[in-house]
Amino acid sequence: MAARTDLLQGTLDLLILKTLSLEAMHGWGITLRLEQMSRQQLMINQGSLYPALERLKRQGYITSAWRTTENNRRARYYDLTAAGRRHLVAERAAWQRASGVVNAILDWAGAVT
């Protein structure tokens, strides 16, 4: 069972962009894919997902269009734009730098002077 996990500000946007880099998806599909990719350690509530999708859309990183799902239902599908792909690359590099710094601090075993 997935556990609800609080994310750092901006992290949800990064995870959504990564998910949409794989394929266009509707909101529920994004939620399920993030659960799968996190090995059920991350559960995104719809109250956080849809505002993030609208924010990313306003910023020009994703687009949306109504389509028919595999279950013959209408759903709004979200897709990454070229600007979204560039933003994902830049934000991923920033994330890796920041997490490296935090890990260095957490792993610090040196003497305090």
CSV table of C-alpha atoms in Angstrom, one decimal:
chain,number,residue,atom,x,y,z
A,1,MET,CA,0.0,0.0,0.0
A,2,ALA,CA,1.3,3.4,-0.9
A,3,ALA,CA,2.1,5.9,1.8
A,4,ARG,CA,1.4,9.5,1.5
A,5,THR,CA,4.7,11.4,1.3
A,6,ASP,CA,5.2,15.1,1.6
A,7,LEU,CA,7.4,16.5,-1.2
A,8,LEU,CA,9.7,19.4,-1.3
A,9,GLN,CA,8.2,22.4,-3.1
A,10,GLY,CA,8.8,21.9,-6.8
A,11,THR,CA,9.5,18.2,-6.6
A,12,LEU,CA,6.0,17.2,-7.6
A,13,ASP,CA,6.4,19.3,-10.8
A,14,LEU,CA,9.7,17.6,-11.6
A,15,LEU,CA,8.2,14.1,-11.1
A,16,ILE,CA,5.2,14.9,-13.3
A,17,LEU,CA,7.5,16.2,-16.1
A,18,LYS,CA,9.5,12.9,-15.8
A,19,THR,CA,6.4,10.8,-16.0
A,20,LEU,CA,5.1,12.7,-19.0
A,21,SER,CA,8.5,12.4,-20.7
A,22,LEU,CA,7.6,8.7,-21.1
A,23,GLU,CA,4.2,9.2,-22.7
A,24,ALA,CA,1.1,11.4,-22.7
A,25,MET,CA,-1.2,10.4,-19.8
A,26,HIS,CA,-4.4,11.5,-18.0
A,27,GLY,CA,-4.3,12.5,-14.4
A,28,TRP,CA,-5.2,9.2,-12.9
A,29,GLY,CA,-2.5,7.5,-15.1
A,30,ILE,CA,0.1,10.0,-13.8
A,31,THR,CA,-0.8,9.1,-10.2
A,32,LEU,CA,-0.6,5.3,-10.9
A,33,ARG,CA,2.7,5.7,-12.8
A,34,LEU,CA,4.3,7.7,-10.0
A,35,GLU,CA,3.1,5.0,-7.5
A,36,GLN,CA,4.6,2.3,-9.7
A,37,MET,CA,7.9,4.2,-10.3
A,38,SER,CA,8.3,4.8,-6.6
A,39,ARG,CA,7.6,1.1,-5.8
A,40,GLN,CA,4.4,2.2,-4.0
A,41,GLN,CA,6.3,4.5,-1.7
A,42,LEU,CA,4.7,7.7,-3.0
A,43,MET,CA,1.0,8.5,-3.3
A,44,ILE,CA,0.0,11.7,-4.9
A,45,ASN,CA,-3.4,13.0,-3.9
A,46,GLN,CA,-5.6,14.6,-6.6
A,47,GLY,CA,-5.8,17.8,-4.7
A,48,SER,CA,-2.0,18.3,-5.3
A,49,LEU,CA,-1.8,16.8,-8.8
A,50,TYR,CA,-4.3,18.9,-10.7
A,51,PRO,CA,-3.1,22.3,-9.4
A,52,ALA,CA,0.4,21.2,-10.4
A,53,LEU,CA,-0.8,20.2,-13.8
A,54,GLU,CA,-2.5,23.5,-14.3
A,55,ARG,CA,0.7,25.3,-13.1
A,56,LEU,CA,2.8,23.4,-15.5
A,57,LYS,CA,0.4,24.1,-18.3
A,58,ARG,CA,0.4,27.9,-17.6
A,59,GLN,CA,4.2,27.8,-17.7
A,60,GLY,CA,4.1,26.2,-21.1
A,61,TYR,CA,5.8,23.0,-20.0
A,62,ILE,CA,2.8,20.7,-20.8
A,63,THR,CA,-0.3,20.8,-23.0
A,64,SER,CA,-3.6,19.0,-22.6
A,65,ALA,CA,-6.3,17.7,-24.8
A,66,TRP,CA,-9.4,15.5,-24.4
A,67,ARG,CA,-9.0,11.9,-25.7
A,68,THR,CA,-10.7,8.6,-25.3
A,69,THR,CA,-9.0,6.2,-22.8
A,70,GLU,CA,-8.4,2.5,-23.3
A,71,ASN,CA,-11.6,2.0,-21.3
A,72,ASN,CA,-13.6,4.1,-23.8
A,73,ARG,CA,-13.9,7.0,-21.4
A,74,ARG,CA,-13.1,10.7,-22.1
A,75,ALA,CA,-10.2,12.1,-20.2
A,76,ARG,CA,-7.9,15.0,-20.4
A,77,TYR,CA,-4.5,13.8,-21.5
A,78,TYR,CA,-1.3,15.8,-20.6
A,79,ASP,CA,1.8,15.9,-22.8
A,80,LEU,CA,5.2,17.4,-22.5
A,81,THR,CA,6.2,20.3,-24.7
A,82,ALA,CA,9.7,21.0,-26.1
A,83,ALA,CA,10.0,23.7,-23.4
A,84,GLY,CA,8.9,21.1,-20.8
A,85,ARG,CA,11.6,18.7,-22.0
A,86,ARG,CA,14.3,21.4,-21.7
A,87,HIS,CA,13.0,22.4,-18.2
A,88,LEU,CA,13.1,18.7,-17.1
A,89,VAL,CA,16.7,18.4,-18.1
A,90,ALA,CA,17.7,21.6,-16.3
A,91,GLU,CA,15.6,20.8,-13.2
A,92,ARG,CA,17.0,17.3,-13.0
A,93,ALA,CA,20.5,18.6,-13.1
A,94,ALA,CA,19.7,21.1,-10.3
A,95,TRP,CA,18.0,18.3,-8.3
A,96,GLN,CA,21.1,16.1,-8.6
A,97,ARG,CA,23.4,19.0,-7.5
A,98,ALA,CA,21.2,19.9,-4.5
A,99,SER,CA,20.8,16.2,-3.4
A,100,GLY,CA,24.6,15.8,-3.7
A,101,VAL,CA,25.1,18.7,-1.4
A,102,VAL,CA,22.6,17.5,1.2
A,103,ASN,CA,24.0,14.0,1.1
A,104,ALA,CA,27.5,15.4,1.6
A,105,ILE,CA,26.3,17.2,4.7
A,106,LEU,CA,24.4,14.2,6.0
A,107,ASP,CA,27.4,11.9,5.5
A,108,TRP,CA,29.8,14.4,7.1
A,109,ALA,CA,31.8,12.6,9.7
A,110,GLY,CA,34.6,15.2,10.0
A,111,ALA,CA,35.6,17.0,13.2
A,112,VAL,CA,33.9,20.3,13.9
A,113,THR,CA,36.4,23.1,14.4
